[in-house]
Each structure stands twice: as C-alpha cells, then as structure tokens.
C-alpha cells in the first residue's frame, strides 16, 4: 500500500472528560463522572447532566479539537452536544443517546461552524493519508479498546477518534477516551493494528476552500 510522507498536524487535544488525567478511573468505573472536579467546565447545568453525557462525548471532543485548531476557540462539550440534539445529530432518550448520526452532524458542522464536513460511510484506511496530507482531520469510527490496543477487540466501531497525522507505518490519533501518558494525544497506531478496530467509516473535516 502506497502512503504519503509523514504529515502530523499540531492539533490541540481534548478528552471527552474534563479531567483527562482521570480517564483511567472513569473508564474502569473506579470514579463516577459526576465526581469529575472539573465538570462545570463542560457546559452542563448539573453534575448528573455531565455524567449522562461524558461517556458519549467522543464526537464533541473531536469537534472541539478541530475548532480549536482552525478557529482558535472551542465551546464546552455538553453545550455542543445539546446543539447537536437540536440539529438531529443526536437523538436523546431518557436513558440513552442515538448517534452520532453522520449526515446531520456534517450539516451542523458546515452551517454552524463554517467547516468543510463530509460524512463518509465508506472510508477505507488506504484513503486516510491522502486526506490528512491535504490538510484535513478525520473522525474515525473505532472500537473503544483501541486505547489499549486490545489484541482481540469484540467488534469494530462505536467510538470516534481524530486522525491528526499519518506516517508510512502509522496513523496518528487524538483519542478522546485514551489513557493519560499512553494513548490520549499523538498516539501512533500501526496500520495493521488500526484494521482490528476501524469500522471503515467516519467524517472528514477541513477548512472551507
């Protein structure tokens, strides 16, 4: 497979939790999201609202990273999630959320934030490098256990990470639920490893031409 030379965009990192250093505790259940000391920064009205959203905010973390990169500012994550509910990119139920729904999210990103946003239900890994080298960032659907490079993930997809770079041997990601000091920002995932987790779909983001 032919790949371009190394391209890594210096994109700021955001976790889907407000305290990225505590992610290991949140994902294992050792600490509740409602006990995140920085939850008020999320834009949630209450700690319980933050707890409802926090484990579902991977897409909003990716959007925040893109906005900070290109526009120099990013609104709080739960504020963005509530906008996405109104835009039909999420469907909120009392006990769950359906989404992220790619097409309305892309329309929202274009109309609300002036981004280039293209939903790609078929996005082969072989095309990631060319998009990155063209200056774009990609929201990729992967299994959450990419954070530990689980040798046998139970499935593919279900969690969004942001591809911020590629090399000949790796895709470089910001993982909103990555582990501190290990798999949060500028994490290099080999192309064969990516194949175990990647569902072959995502959203391409960029600046408007």
Backbone as JSON Lines, residues from 0, in Angstrom:
{"i":0,"aa":"X","n":[0.84,-1.19,0.0],"ca":[0.0,0.0,0.0],"c":[0.88,1.24,0.0]}
{"i":1,"aa":"X","n":[0.68,2.13,-0.95],"ca":[1.5,3.34,-1.04],"c":[0.93,4.43,-0.14]}
{"i":2,"aa":"X","n":[1.8,5.06,0.64],"ca":[1.35,6.1,1.55],"c":[2.24,7.33,1.37]}
{"i":3,"aa":"X","n":[1.7,8.47,1.75],"ca":[2.43,9.71,1.61],"c":[3.5,9.81,2.69]}
{"i":4,"aa":"X","n":[4.36,10.81,2.56],"ca":[5.34,11.08,3.59],"c":[4.63,11.52,4.87]}
{"i":5,"aa":"X","n":[5.4,11.58,5.94],"ca":[4.82,11.92,7.24],"c":[4.15,13.3,7.22]}
{"i":6,"aa":"X","n":[2.93,13.33,7.71],"ca":[2.19,14.58,7.93],"c":[1.55,14.48,9.3]}
{"i":7,"aa":"X","n":[1.89,15.39,10.21],"ca":[1.25,15.43,11.53],"c":[0.85,16.87,11.82]}
{"i":8,"aa":"X","n":[-0.44,17.1,11.97],"ca":[-0.96,18.44,12.26],"c":[-0.91,18.67,13.77]}
{"i":9,"aa":"X","n":[-0.46,19.83,14.17],"ca":[-0.3,20.15,15.59],"c":[-1.63,20.59,16.18]}
{"i":10,"aa":"X","n":[-2.49,19.63,16.34],"ca":[-3.86,19.87,16.81],"c":[-3.9,19.79,18.33]}
{"i":11,"aa":"X","n":[-4.52,20.75,19.0],"ca":[-4.67,20.65,20.46],"c":[-5.54,19.44,20.82]}
{"i":12,"aa":"X","n":[-5.35,18.93,22.02],"ca":[-6.07,17.74,22.47],"c":[-7.14,18.1,23.48]}
{"i":13,"aa":"X","n":[-8.3,17.47,23.34],"ca":[-9.35,17.49,24.36],"c":[-9.8,16.07,24.62]}
{"i":14,"aa":"X","n":[-9.96,15.74,25.88],"ca":[-10.61,14.5,26.28],"c":[-12.12,14.69,26.28]}
{"i":15,"aa":"X","n":[-12.86,13.6,26.28],"ca":[-14.31,13.73,26.4],"c":[-14.72,13.94,27.85]}
{"i":16,"aa":"X","n":[-13.8,13.72,28.79],"ca":[-13.98,14.1,30.18],"c":[-13.19,15.38,30.43]}
{"i":17,"aa":"X","n":[-13.63,16.17,31.37],"ca":[-12.96,17.44,31.65],"c":[-11.62,17.26,32.35]}
{"i":18,"aa":"X","n":[-11.43,16.14,33.01],"ca":[-10.16,15.86,33.7],"c":[-9.47,14.7,32.99]}
{"i":19,"aa":"X","n":[-8.68,14.98,31.95],"ca":[-8.08,13.88,31.18],"c":[-7.17,12.99,32.0]}
{"i":20,"aa":"X","n":[-6.58,13.52,33.07],"ca":[-5.68,12.7,33.89],"c":[-6.42,11.63,34.69]}
{"i":21,"aa":"X","n":[-7.77,11.72,34.73],"ca":[-8.57,10.77,35.49],"c":[-9.28,9.75,34.61]}
{"i":22,"aa":"X","n":[-8.98,9.74,33.32],"ca":[-9.74,8.89,32.4],"c":[-9.68,7.42,32.78]}
{"i":23,"aa":"X","n":[-8.53,6.94,33.21],"ca":[-8.43,5.52,33.59],"c":[-9.45,5.18,34.67]}
{"i":24,"aa":"X","n":[-9.68,6.09,35.6],"ca":[-10.66,5.84,36.66],"c":[-12.08,5.89,36.12]}
{"i":25,"aa":"X","n":[-12.33,6.8,35.19],"ca":[-13.68,6.89,34.63],"c":[-14.03,5.65,33.81]}
{"i":26,"aa":"X","n":[-13.12,5.19,32.98],"ca":[-13.47,4.08,32.09],"c":[-13.56,2.75,32.84]}
{"i":27,"aa":"X","n":[-12.86,2.63,33.96],"ca":[-12.96,1.4,34.75],"c":[-14.1,1.44,35.76]}
{"i":28,"aa":"X","n":[-14.68,2.62,35.98],"ca":[-15.73,2.76,36.97],"c":[-15.23,3.02,38.37]}
{"i":29,"aa":"X","n":[-13.93,3.2,38.52],"ca":[-13.38,3.49,39.84],"c":[-13.83,4.86,40.34]}
{"i":30,"aa":"X","n":[-14.14,5.74,39.43],"ca":[-14.64,7.07,39.78],"c":[-15.81,7.4,38.86]}
{"i":31,"aa":"X","n":[-16.86,7.96,39.41],"ca":[-18.0,8.39,38.61],"c":[-17.68,9.69,37.9]}
{"i":32,"aa":"X","n":[-18.24,9.85,36.72],"ca":[-18.04,11.12,36.01],"c":[-18.59,12.28,36.82]}
{"i":33,"aa":"X","n":[-19.66,12.06,37.58],"ca":[-20.23,13.13,38.4],"c":[-19.24,13.64,39.43]}
{"i":34,"aa":"X","n":[-18.22,12.85,39.71],"ca":[-17.19,13.26,40.67],"c":[-15.98,13.89,40.0]}
{"i":35,"aa":"X","n":[-16.08,14.13,38.7],"ca":[-15.02,14.86,38.0],"c":[-14.97,16.28,38.57]}
{"i":36,"aa":"X","n":[-13.87,16.69,39.17],"ca":[-13.84,18.01,39.81],"c":[-13.99,19.16,38.84]}
{"i":37,"aa":"X","n":[-13.76,18.91,37.56],"ca":[-13.83,19.98,36.56],"c":[-15.12,19.94,35.75]}
{"i":38,"aa":"X","n":[-16.12,19.19,36.19],"ca":[-17.32,19.04,35.38],"c":[-17.98,20.38,35.01]}
{"i":39,"aa":"X","n":[-17.95,21.44,35.86],"ca":[-18.61,22.67,35.45],"c":[-18.08,23.28,34.15]}
{"i":40,"aa":"X","n":[-16.85,22.93,33.77],"ca":[-16.3,23.45,32.52],"c":[-16.99,22.89,31.29]}
{"i":41,"aa":"X","n":[-17.76,21.82,31.46],"ca":[-18.36,21.11,30.33],"c":[-19.53,21.84,29.7]}
{"i":42,"aa":"X","n":[-20.1,22.8,30.41],"ca":[-21.31,23.46,29.94],"c":[-22.57,22.78,30.44]}
{"i":43,"aa":"X","n":[-22.44,21.67,31.18],"ca":[-23.61,21.0,31.76],"c":[-24.17,21.85,32.91]}
{"i":44,"aa":"X","n":[-25.48,21.75,33.09],"ca":[-26.12,22.52,34.16],"c":[-25.9,21.87,35.52]}
{"i":45,"aa":"X","n":[-25.74,20.55,35.53],"ca":[-25.57,19.81,36.79],"c":[-24.54,18.7,36.58]}
{"i":46,"aa":"X","n":[-24.03,18.18,37.7],"ca":[-23.1,17.06,37.62],"c":[-23.77,15.83,37.01]}
{"i":47,"aa":"X","n":[-25.06,15.64,37.26],"ca":[-25.75,14.47,36.7],"c":[-25.92,14.61,35.19]}
{"i":48,"aa":"X","n":[-26.16,15.83,34.71],"ca":[-26.22,16.01,33.26],"c":[-24.87,15.71,32.63]}
{"i":49,"aa":"X","n":[-23.81,16.17,33.27],"ca":[-22.46,15.87,32.77],"c":[-22.21,14.37,32.78]}
{"i":50,"aa":"X","n":[-22.61,13.69,33.84],"ca":[-22.39,12.25,33.92],"c":[-23.14,11.53,32.8]}
{"i":51,"aa":"X","n":[-24.36,11.98,32.49],"ca":[-25.12,11.36,31.4],"c":[-24.37,11.48,30.09]}
{"i":52,"aa":"X","n":[-23.77,12.64,29.83],"ca":[-23.15,12.89,28.53],"c":[-21.71,12.43,28.44]}
{"i":53,"aa":"X","n":[-20.96,12.42,29.53],"ca":[-19.49,12.34,29.43],"c":[-19.01,11.15,28.61]}
{"i":54,"aa":"X","n":[-19.56,9.97,28.83],"ca":[-19.07,8.79,28.1],"c":[-19.56,8.76,26.66]}
{"i":55,"aa":"X","n":[-20.38,9.75,26.27],"ca":[-20.92,9.82,24.92],"c":[-20.36,11.0,24.13]}
{"i":56,"aa":"X","n":[-19.35,11.66,24.65],"ca":[-18.9,12.93,24.08],"c":[-17.67,12.8,23.18]}
{"i":57,"aa":"X","n":[-17.38,11.61,22.68],"ca":[-16.18,11.47,21.84],"c":[-16.27,12.35,20.6]}
{"i":58,"aa":"X","n":[-17.43,12.41,19.96],"ca":[-17.57,13.24,18.76],"c":[-17.41,14.71,19.09]}
{"i":59,"aa":"X","n":[-17.96,15.13,20.24],"ca":[-17.85,16.53,20.61],"c":[-16.4,16.9,20.94]}
{"i":60,"aa":"X","n":[-15.67,15.97,21.55],"ca":[-14.25,16.21,21.79],"c":[-13.51,16.37,20.47]}
{"i":61,"aa":"X","n":[-13.82,15.52,19.49],"ca":[-13.17,15.64,18.18],"c":[-13.51,16.99,17.54]}
{"i":62,"aa":"X","n":[-14.77,17.39,17.62],"ca":[-15.17,18.69,17.06],"c":[-14.45,19.83,17.78]}
{"i":63,"aa":"X","n":[-14.34,19.76,19.07],"ca":[-13.63,20.8,19.83],"c":[-12.17,20.92,19.39]}
{"i":64,"aa":"X","n":[-11.53,19.78,19.16],"ca":[-10.14,19.8,18.72],"c":[-10.02,20.48,17.36]}
{"i":65,"aa":"X","n":[-10.93,20.15,16.46],"ca":[-10.9,20.76,15.13],"c":[-11.16,22.26,15.21]}
{"i":66,"aa":"X","n":[-12.12,22.66,16.01],"ca":[-12.43,24.09,16.14],"c":[-11.27,24.85,16.78]}
{"i":67,"aa":"X","n":[-10.65,24.27,17.8],"ca":[-9.51,24.93,18.42],"c":[-8.36,25.05,17.43]}
{"i":68,"aa":"X","n":[-8.17,24.04,16.62],"ca":[-7.08,24.02,15.64],"c":[-7.28,25.1,14.58]}
{"i":69,"aa":"X","n":[-8.48,25.17,14.01],"ca":[-8.7,26.07,12.88],"c":[-9.24,27.44,13.26]}
{"i":70,"aa":"X","n":[-9.94,27.52,14.38],"ca":[-10.6,28.79,14.72],"c":[-10.1,29.39,16.02]}
{"i":71,"aa":"X","n":[-9.27,28.66,16.76],"ca":[-8.65,29.22,17.95],"c":[-9.52,29.23,19.19]}
{"i":72,"aa":"X","n":[-10.69,28.62,19.12],"ca":[-11.58,28.57,20.28],"c":[-12.54,27.4,20.1]}
{"i":73,"aa":"X","n":[-12.97,26.83,21.23],"ca":[-13.89,25.7,21.19],"c":[-14.88,25.81,22.34]}
{"i":74,"aa":"X","n":[-16.19,25.78,22.05],"ca":[-17.19,25.82,23.12],"c":[-17.13,24.57,23.99]}
{"i":75,"aa":"X","n":[-17.76,24.6,25.16],"ca":[-17.78,23.42,26.03],"c":[-18.49,22.24,25.38]}
{"i":76,"aa":"X","n":[-18.12,21.05,25.82],"ca":[-18.57,19.83,25.17],"c":[-20.07,19.58,25.29]}
{"i":77,"aa":"X","n":[-20.64,19.74,26.49],"ca":[-22.07,19.47,26.64],"c":[-22.89,20.54,25.92]}
{"i":78,"aa":"X","n":[-22.39,21.76,25.87],"ca":[-23.07,22.79,25.08],"c":[-23.15,22.37,23.62]}
{"i":79,"aa":"X","n":[-22.06,21.84,23.09],"ca":[-22.06,21.35,21.71],"c":[-23.01,20.17,21.55]}
{"i":80,"aa":"X","n":[-23.03,19.27,22.53],"ca":[-23.91,18.11,22.45],"c":[-25.37,18.54,22.39]}
{"i":81,"aa":"X","n":[-25.73,19.52,23.19],"ca":[-27.12,20.0,23.17],"c":[-27.46,20.65,21.83]}
{"i":82,"aa":"X","n":[-26.5,21.34,21.23],"ca":[-26.74,21.88,19.89],"c":[-26.93,20.74,18.89]}
{"i":83,"aa":"X","n":[-26.16,19.67,19.04],"ca":[-26.28,18.54,18.12],"c":[-27.6,17.8,18.29]}
{"i":84,"aa":"X","n":[-28.16,17.8,19.5],"ca":[-29.51,17.26,19.68],"c":[-30.51,18.08,18.86]}
{"i":85,"aa":"X","n":[-30.39,19.38,18.95],"ca":[-31.32,20.25,18.19],"c":[-31.11,20.1,16.68]}
{"i":86,"aa":"X","n":[-29.89,19.75,16.27],"ca":[-29.58,19.58,14.85],"c":[-29.88,18.17,14.35]}
{"i":87,"aa":"X","n":[-30.42,17.3,15.23],"ca":[-30.76,15.91,14.89],"c":[-29.54,15.04,14.65]}
{"i":88,"aa":"X","n":[-28.37,15.48,15.09],"ca":[-27.18,14.64,15.02],"c":[-27.13,13.65,16.18]}
{"i":89,"aa":"X","n":[-27.82,13.96,17.26],"ca":[-28.08,13.03,18.35],"c":[-29.59,12.97,18.56]}
{"i":90,"aa":"X","n":[-30.09,11.82,18.97],"ca":[-31.47,11.69,19.44],"c":[-31.39,11.26,20.89]}
{"i":91,"aa":"X","n":[-31.8,12.14,21.77],"ca":[-31.66,11.86,23.2],"c":[-32.92,11.21,23.75]}
{"i":92,"aa":"X","n":[-32.73,10.11,24.47],"ca":[-33.78,9.41,25.19],"c":[-33.46,9.51,26.67]}
{"i":93,"aa":"X","n":[-34.41,9.19,27.54],"ca":[-34.13,9.32,28.98],"c":[-32.9,8.54,29.44]}
{"i":94,"aa":"X","n":[-32.66,7.37,28.84],"ca":[-31.57,6.54,29.33],"c":[-30.48,6.27,28.31]}
{"i":95,"aa":"X","n":[-30.57,6.88,27.14],"ca":[-29.56,6.61,26.11],"c":[-29.57,7.74,25.09]}
{"i":96,"aa":"X","n":[-28.58,7.69,24.2],"ca":[-28.49,8.63,23.09],"c":[-28.26,7.83,21.81]}
{"i":97,"aa":"X","n":[-29.04,8.11,20.79],"ca":[-28.79,7.54,19.47],"c":[-27.89,8.5,18.69]}
{"i":98,"aa":"X","n":[-26.87,7.97,18.07],"ca":[-25.94,8.82,17.33],"c":[-24.52,8.58,17.82]}
{"i":99,"aa":"X","n":[-23.63,9.21,17.25],"ca":[-23.68,10.34,16.34],"c":[-24.23,9.91,14.96]}
{"i":100,"aa":"X","n":[-25.15,10.72,14.41],"ca":[-25.71,10.48,13.1],"c":[-24.95,11.39,12.13]}
{"i":101,"aa":"X","n":[-24.21,10.76,11.21],"ca":[-23.18,11.48,10.48],"c":[-23.7,12.61,9.6]}
{"i":102,"aa":"X","n":[-24.73,12.36,8.81],"ca":[-25.16,13.38,7.84],"c":[-25.65,14.65,8.52]}
{"i":103,"aa":"X","n":[-26.54,14.58,9.51],"ca":[-26.93,15.83,10.17],"c":[-25.8,16.48,10.95]}
{"i":104,"aa":"X","n":[-24.87,15.67,11.48],"ca":[-23.72,16.28,12.15],"c":[-22.87,17.06,11.16]}
{"i":105,"aa":"X","n":[-22.63,16.5,9.99],"ca":[-21.83,17.2,8.99],"c":[-22.53,18.49,8.55]}
{"i":106,"aa":"X","n":[-23.85,18.44,8.39],"ca":[-24.59,19.65,8.03],"c":[-24.47,20.69,9.13]}
{"i":107,"aa":"X","n":[-24.56,20.25,10.37],"ca":[-24.39,21.16,11.51],"c":[-23.0,21.78,11.52]}
{"i":108,"aa":"X","n":[-21.97,20.97,11.32],"ca":[-20.59,21.49,11.33],"c":[-20.38,22.52,10.22]}
{"i":109,"aa":"X","n":[-21.01,22.29,9.08],"ca":[-20.89,23.26,7.98],"c":[-21.63,24.55,8.3]}
{"i":110,"aa":"X","n":[-22.89,24.41,8.71],"ca":[-23.75,25.58,8.88],"c":[-23.42,26.38,10.13]}
{"i":111,"aa":"X","n":[-23.11,25.69,11.22],"ca":[-22.87,26.37,12.49],"c":[-21.44,26.89,12.6]}
{"i":112,"aa":"X","n":[-20.49,26.11,12.07],"ca":[-19.08,26.43,12.3],"c":[-18.3,26.74,11.03]}
{"i":113,"aa":"X","n":[-18.92,26.66,9.89],"ca":[-18.24,27.01,8.65],"c":[-17.13,26.06,8.26]}
{"i":114,"aa":"X","n":[-17.22,24.82,8.73],"ca":[-16.21,23.83,8.4],"c":[-16.59,23.08,7.12]}
{"i":115,"aa":"X","n":[-15.59,22.58,6.44],"ca":[-15.82,21.52,5.45],"c":[-16.08,20.26,6.25]}
{"i":116,"aa":"X","n":[-17.19,19.59,5.99],"ca":[-17.53,18.37,6.72],"c":[-18.24,17.42,5.79]}
{"i":117,"aa":"X","n":[-17.67,16.25,5.61],"ca":[-18.22,15.27,4.68],"c":[-18.4,13.93,5.38]}
{"i":118,"aa":"X","n":[-19.64,13.46,5.52],"ca":[-19.84,12.12,6.09],"c":[-19.37,11.07,5.1]}
{"i":119,"aa":"X","n":[-18.63,10.11,5.6],"ca":[-18.09,9.07,4.73],"c":[-18.44,7.69,5.32]}
{"i":120,"aa":"X","n":[-19.61,7.14,4.95],"ca":[-19.95,5.81,5.44],"c":[-19.03,4.72,4.91]}
{"i":121,"aa":"X","n":[-18.29,5.03,3.85],"ca":[-17.28,4.11,3.32],"c":[-15.98,4.89,3.18]}
{"i":122,"aa":"X","n":[-15.08,4.7,4.14],"ca":[-13.83,5.43,4.16],"c":[-12.69,4.44,4.41]}
{"i":123,"aa":"X","n":[-12.16,3.85,3.36],"ca":[-11.09,2.85,3.54],"c":[-9.87,3.46,4.21]}
{"i":124,"aa":"X","n":[-9.19,2.64,5.0],"ca":[-7.97,3.1,5.67],"c":[-6.94,3.6,4.67]}
{"i":125,"aa":"X","n":[-6.94,3.03,3.48],"ca":[-5.97,3.42,2.46],"c":[-6.13,4.87,2.01]}
{"i":126,"aa":"X","n":[-7.27,5.48,2.3],"ca":[-7.51,6.86,1.87],"c":[-7.28,7.89,2.98]}
{"i":127,"aa":"X","n":[-6.93,7.42,4.16],"ca":[-6.75,8.35,5.27],"c":[-5.56,9.26,5.03]}
{"i":128,"aa":"X","n":[-4.44,8.72,4.6],"ca":[-3.21,9.51,4.46],"c":[-3.38,10.65,3.46]}
{"i":129,"aa":"X","n":[-4.07,10.41,2.34],"ca":[-4.23,11.47,1.35],"c":[-5.08,12.6,1.88]}
{"i":130,"aa":"X","n":[-6.07,12.27,2.7],"ca":[-6.91,13.31,3.29],"c":[-6.11,14.13,4.3]}
{"i":131,"aa":"X","n":[-5.32,13.44,5.11],"ca":[-4.5,14.15,6.11],"c":[-3.47,15.04,5.43]}
{"i":132,"aa":"X","n":[-2.84,14.53,4.38],"ca":[-1.83,15.34,3.69],"c":[-2.44,16.54,2.98]}
{"i":133,"aa":"X","n":[-3.75,16.48,2.72],"ca":[-4.45,17.62,2.12],"c":[-4.87,18.65,3.17]}
{"i":134,"aa":"X","n":[-4.5,18.42,4.43],"ca":[-4.78,19.39,5.49],"c":[-6.03,19.1,6.29]}
{"i":135,"aa":"X","n":[-6.62,17.95,6.09],"ca":[-7.87,17.63,6.78],"c":[-7.63,16.76,8.01]}
{"i":136,"aa":"X","n":[-8.65,16.74,8.86],"ca":[-8.69,15.88,10.04],"c":[-9.85,14.93,9.87]}
{"i":137,"aa":"X","n":[-9.7,13.71,10.37],"ca":[-10.72,12.69,10.15],"c":[-11.21,12.12,11.47]}
{"i":138,"aa":"X","n":[-12.52,12.14,11.63],"ca":[-13.16,11.45,12.73],"c":[-13.37,10.01,12.29]}
{"i":139,"aa":"X","n":[-12.7,9.07,12.94],"ca":[-12.72,7.67,12.54],"c":[-13.48,6.84,13.57]}
{"i":140,"aa":"X","n":[-14.34,5.95,13.09],"ca":[-15.11,5.08,13.97],"c":[-14.28,3.84,14.3]}
{"i":141,"aa":"X","n":[-13.92,3.7,15.57],"ca":[-13.1,2.58,16.03],"c":[-13.73,1.98,17.28]}
{"i":142,"aa":"X","n":[-13.28,0.8,17.65],"ca":[-13.73,0.26,18.93],"c":[-12.98,0.96,20.06]}
{"i":143,"aa":"X","n":[-13.67,1.25,21.18],"ca":[-13.01,1.99,22.27],"c":[-11.74,1.34,22.81]}
{"i":144,"aa":"X","n":[-11.62,0.01,22.71],"ca":[-10.44,-0.62,23.29],"c":[-9.19,-0.4,22.46]}
{"i":145,"aa":"X","n":[-9.28,0.46,21.45],"ca":[-8.06,0.9,20.77],"c":[-7.14,1.6,21.76]}
{"i":146,"aa":"X","n":[-7.72,2.08,22.87],"ca":[-6.89,2.78,23.87],"c":[-5.8,1.89,24.44]}
{"i":147,"aa":"X","n":[-6.03,0.58,24.44],"ca":[-5.03,-0.35,24.97],"c":[-4.49,-1.29,23.9]}
{"i":148,"aa":"X","n":[-4.9,-1.09,22.65],"ca":[-4.53,-1.97,21.55],"c":[-4.84,-3.43,21.88]}
{"i":149,"aa":"X","n":[-6.04,-3.64,22.4],"ca":[-6.52,-4.98,22.7],"c":[-6.28,-5.9,21.5]}
{"i":150,"aa":"X","n":[-5.62,-7.04,21.7],"ca":[-5.33,-7.92,20.56],"c":[-6.57,-8.55,19.94]}
{"i":151,"aa":"X","n":[-7.68,-8.6,20.69],"ca":[-8.9,-9.21,20.16],"c":[-10.12,-8.37,20.53]}
{"i":152,"aa":"X","n":[-10.29,-7.21,19.88],"ca":[-11.47,-6.4,20.18],"c":[-12.74,-7.14,19.82]}
{"i":153,"aa":"X","n":[-13.81,-6.95,20.59],"ca":[-15.04,-7.7,20.34],"c":[-15.78,-7.29,19.07]}
{"i":154,"aa":"X","n":[-15.49,-6.09,18.57],"ca":[-16.17,-5.6,17.37],"c":[-15.37,-4.41,16.84]}
{"i":155,"aa":"X","n":[-15.88,-3.8,15.79],"ca":[-15.27,-2.6,15.23],"c":[-16.25,-1.44,15.33]}
{"i":156,"aa":"X","n":[-15.72,-0.24,15.54],"ca":[-16.57,0.94,15.6],"c":[-17.18,1.18,16.96]}
{"i":157,"aa":"X","n":[-17.98,2.25,17.05],"ca":[-18.66,2.6,18.28],"c":[-18.06,3.76,19.04]}
{"i":158,"aa":"X","n":[-16.89,4.21,18.62],"ca":[-16.19,5.3,19.31],"c":[-15.46,6.11,18.24]}
{"i":159,"aa":"X","n":[-15.41,7.42,18.42],"ca":[-14.76,8.28,17.43],"c":[-13.45,8.84,17.97]}
{"i":160,"aa":"X","n":[-12.42,8.72,17.16],"ca":[-11.12,9.34,17.43],"c":[-10.82,10.3,16.29]}
{"i":161,"aa":"X","n":[-9.85,11.18,16.5],"ca":[-9.5,12.16,15.48],"c":[-8.13,11.82,14.91]}
{"i":162,"aa":"X","n":[-8.09,11.51,13.62],"ca":[-6.81,11.29,12.95],"c":[-6.19,12.65,12.64]}
{"i":163,"aa":"X","n":[-5.02,12.9,13.23],"ca":[-4.34,14.19,13.07],"c":[-3.06,14.07,12.26]}
{"i":164,"aa":"X","n":[-2.71,12.83,11.89],"ca":[-1.48,12.65,11.14],"c":[-1.35,11.23,10.62]}
{"i":165,"aa":"X","n":[-0.39,11.06,9.74],"ca":[-0.03,9.73,9.26],"c":[1.47,9.69,9.01]}
{"i":166,"aa":"X","n":[2.02,8.5,9.12],"ca":[3.39,8.22,8.68],"c":[3.31,7.01,7.76]}
{"i":167,"aa":"X","n":[4.44,6.57,7.26],"ca":[4.43,5.38,6.41],"c":[3.89,4.17,7.15]}
{"i":168,"aa":"X","n":[4.1,4.14,8.48],"ca":[3.76,2.95,9.24],"c":[2.56,3.11,10.16]}
{"i":169,"aa":"X","n":[2.14,4.35,10.41],"ca":[1.12,4.57,11.43],"c":[0.11,5.63,11.02]}
{"i":170,"aa":"X","n":[-1.04,5.57,11.68],"ca":[-1.97,6.7,11.71],"c":[-1.82,7.3,13.11]}
{"i":171,"aa":"X","n":[-1.83,8.62,13.18],"ca":[-1.6,9.34,14.43],"c":[-2.94,9.9,14.89]}
{"i":172,"aa":"X","n":[-3.38,9.52,16.09],"ca":[-4.71,9.9,16.54],"c":[-4.67,10.66,17.86]}
{"i":173,"aa":"X","n":[-5.69,11.49,18.03],"ca":[-6.09,12.0,19.34],"c":[-7.31,11.18,19.75]}
{"i":174,"aa":"X","n":[-7.2,10.49,20.89],"ca":[-8.28,9.63,21.34],"c":[-8.98,10.27,22.53]}
{"i":175,"aa":"X","n":[-10.25,10.68,22.39],"ca":[-10.96,11.34,23.49],"c":[-11.09,10.5,24.74]}
{"i":176,"aa":"X","n":[-10.99,9.16,24.6],"ca":[-11.04,8.31,25.8],"c":[-9.73,7.56,25.99]}
{"i":177,"aa":"X","n":[-8.65,8.11,25.46],"ca":[-7.35,7.5,25.64],"c":[-6.85,7.63,27.07]}
{"i":178,"aa":"X","n":[-5.85,6.84,27.39],"ca":[-5.31,6.82,28.75],"c":[-4.17,7.82,28.88]}
{"i":179,"aa":"X","n":[-4.11,8.55,29.99],"ca":[-3.09,9.59,30.16],"c":[-1.68,9.02,30.09]}
{"i":180,"aa":"X","n":[-0.83,9.71,29.34],"ca":[0.55,9.3,29.2],"c":[0.75,8.1,28.31]}
{"i":181,"aa":"X","n":[-0.32,7.6,27.7],"ca":[-0.19,6.38,26.9],"c":[-0.88,6.49,25.55]}
{"i":182,"aa":"X","n":[-2.15,6.86,25.54],"ca":[-2.92,6.78,24.28],"c":[-3.88,7.94,24.08]}
{"i":183,"aa":"X","n":[-3.61,9.08,24.69],"ca":[-4.51,10.22,24.52],"c":[-4.18,11.03,23.28]}
{"i":184,"aa":"X","n":[-3.0,11.62,23.23],"ca":[-2.69,12.54,22.14],"c":[-1.47,12.09,21.36]}
{"i":185,"aa":"X","n":[-1.55,12.32,20.03],"ca":[-0.48,11.93,19.1],"c":[-0.09,10.46,19.31]}
{"i":186,"aa":"X","n":[-1.09,9.62,19.47],"ca":[-0.86,8.18,19.62],"c":[-0.65,7.56,18.24]}
{"i":187,"aa":"X","n":[0.45,6.87,18.06],"ca":[0.77,6.24,16.79],"c":[0.21,4.81,16.79]}
{"i":188,"aa":"X","n":[-0.7,4.56,15.86],"ca":[-1.32,3.26,15.73],"c":[-0.87,2.67,14.4]}
{"i":189,"aa":"X","n":[-0.26,1.49,14.43],"ca":[0.19,0.9,13.17],"c":[-1.01,0.62,12.27]}
{"i":190,"aa":"X","n":[-0.79,0.64,10.97],"ca":[-1.89,0.37,10.03],"c":[-2.5,-1.01,10.28]}
{"i":191,"aa":"X","n":[-1.71,-2.07,10.5],"ca":[-2.33,-3.36,10.81],"c":[-3.15,-3.33,12.11]}
{"i":192,"aa":"X","n":[-2.64,-2.62,13.14],"ca":[-3.41,-2.5,14.38],"c":[-4.72,-1.77,14.13]}
{"i":193,"aa":"X","n":[-4.68,-0.69,13.37],"ca":[-5.9,0.06,13.09],"c":[-6.97,-0.86,12.5]}
{"i":194,"aa":"X","n":[-6.57,-1.77,11.65],"ca":[-7.53,-2.65,11.0],"c":[-8.35,-3.48,11.95]}
{"i":195,"aa":"X","n":[-7.85,-3.75,13.15],"ca":[-8.6,-4.55,14.12],"c":[-9.76,-3.77,14.72]}
{"i":196,"aa":"X","n":[-9.66,-2.45,14.74],"ca":[-10.62,-1.62,15.46],"c":[-11.5,-0.77,14.55]}
{"i":197,"aa":"X","n":[-11.01,-0.45,13.36],"ca":[-11.62,0.55,12.5],"c":[-12.77,-0.05,11.7]}
{"i":198,"aa":"X","n":[-13.92,0.63,11.74],"ca":[-15.12,0.17,11.07],"c":[-15.21,0.62,9.62]}
{"i":199,"aa":"X","n":[-14.21,1.37,9.13],"ca":[-14.2,1.78,7.73],"c":[-15.15,2.92,7.41]}
{"i":200,"aa":"X","n":[-15.46,3.72,8.41],"ca":[-16.35,4.88,8.19],"c":[-15.91,6.03,9.08]}
{"i":201,"aa":"X","n":[-16.37,7.23,8.72],"ca":[-16.02,8.39,9.53],"c":[-16.52,9.66,8.9]}
{"i":202,"aa":"X","n":[-15.93,10.77,9.35],"ca":[-16.29,12.11,8.87],"c":[-15.02,12.86,8.59]}
{"i":203,"aa":"X","n":[-14.93,13.45,7.42],"ca":[-13.76,14.24,7.03],"c":[-14.05,15.7,7.35]}
{"i":204,"aa":"X","n":[-13.16,16.33,8.09],"ca":[-13.29,17.74,8.46],"c":[-12.16,18.54,7.85]}
{"i":205,"aa":"X","n":[-12.47,19.79,7.52],"ca":[-11.44,20.68,6.99],"c":[-11.9,22.11,7.02]}
{"i":206,"aa":"X","n":[-11.02,22.99,6.61],"ca":[-11.41,24.38,6.44],"c":[-12.12,24.52,5.1]}
{"i":207,"aa":"X","n":[-13.07,25.43,5.05],"ca":[-13.76,25.67,3.78],"c":[-12.78,26.25,2.76]}
{"i":208,"aa":"X","n":[-12.82,25.78,1.52],"ca":[-11.92,26.33,0.5],"c":[-12.22,27.82,0.28]}
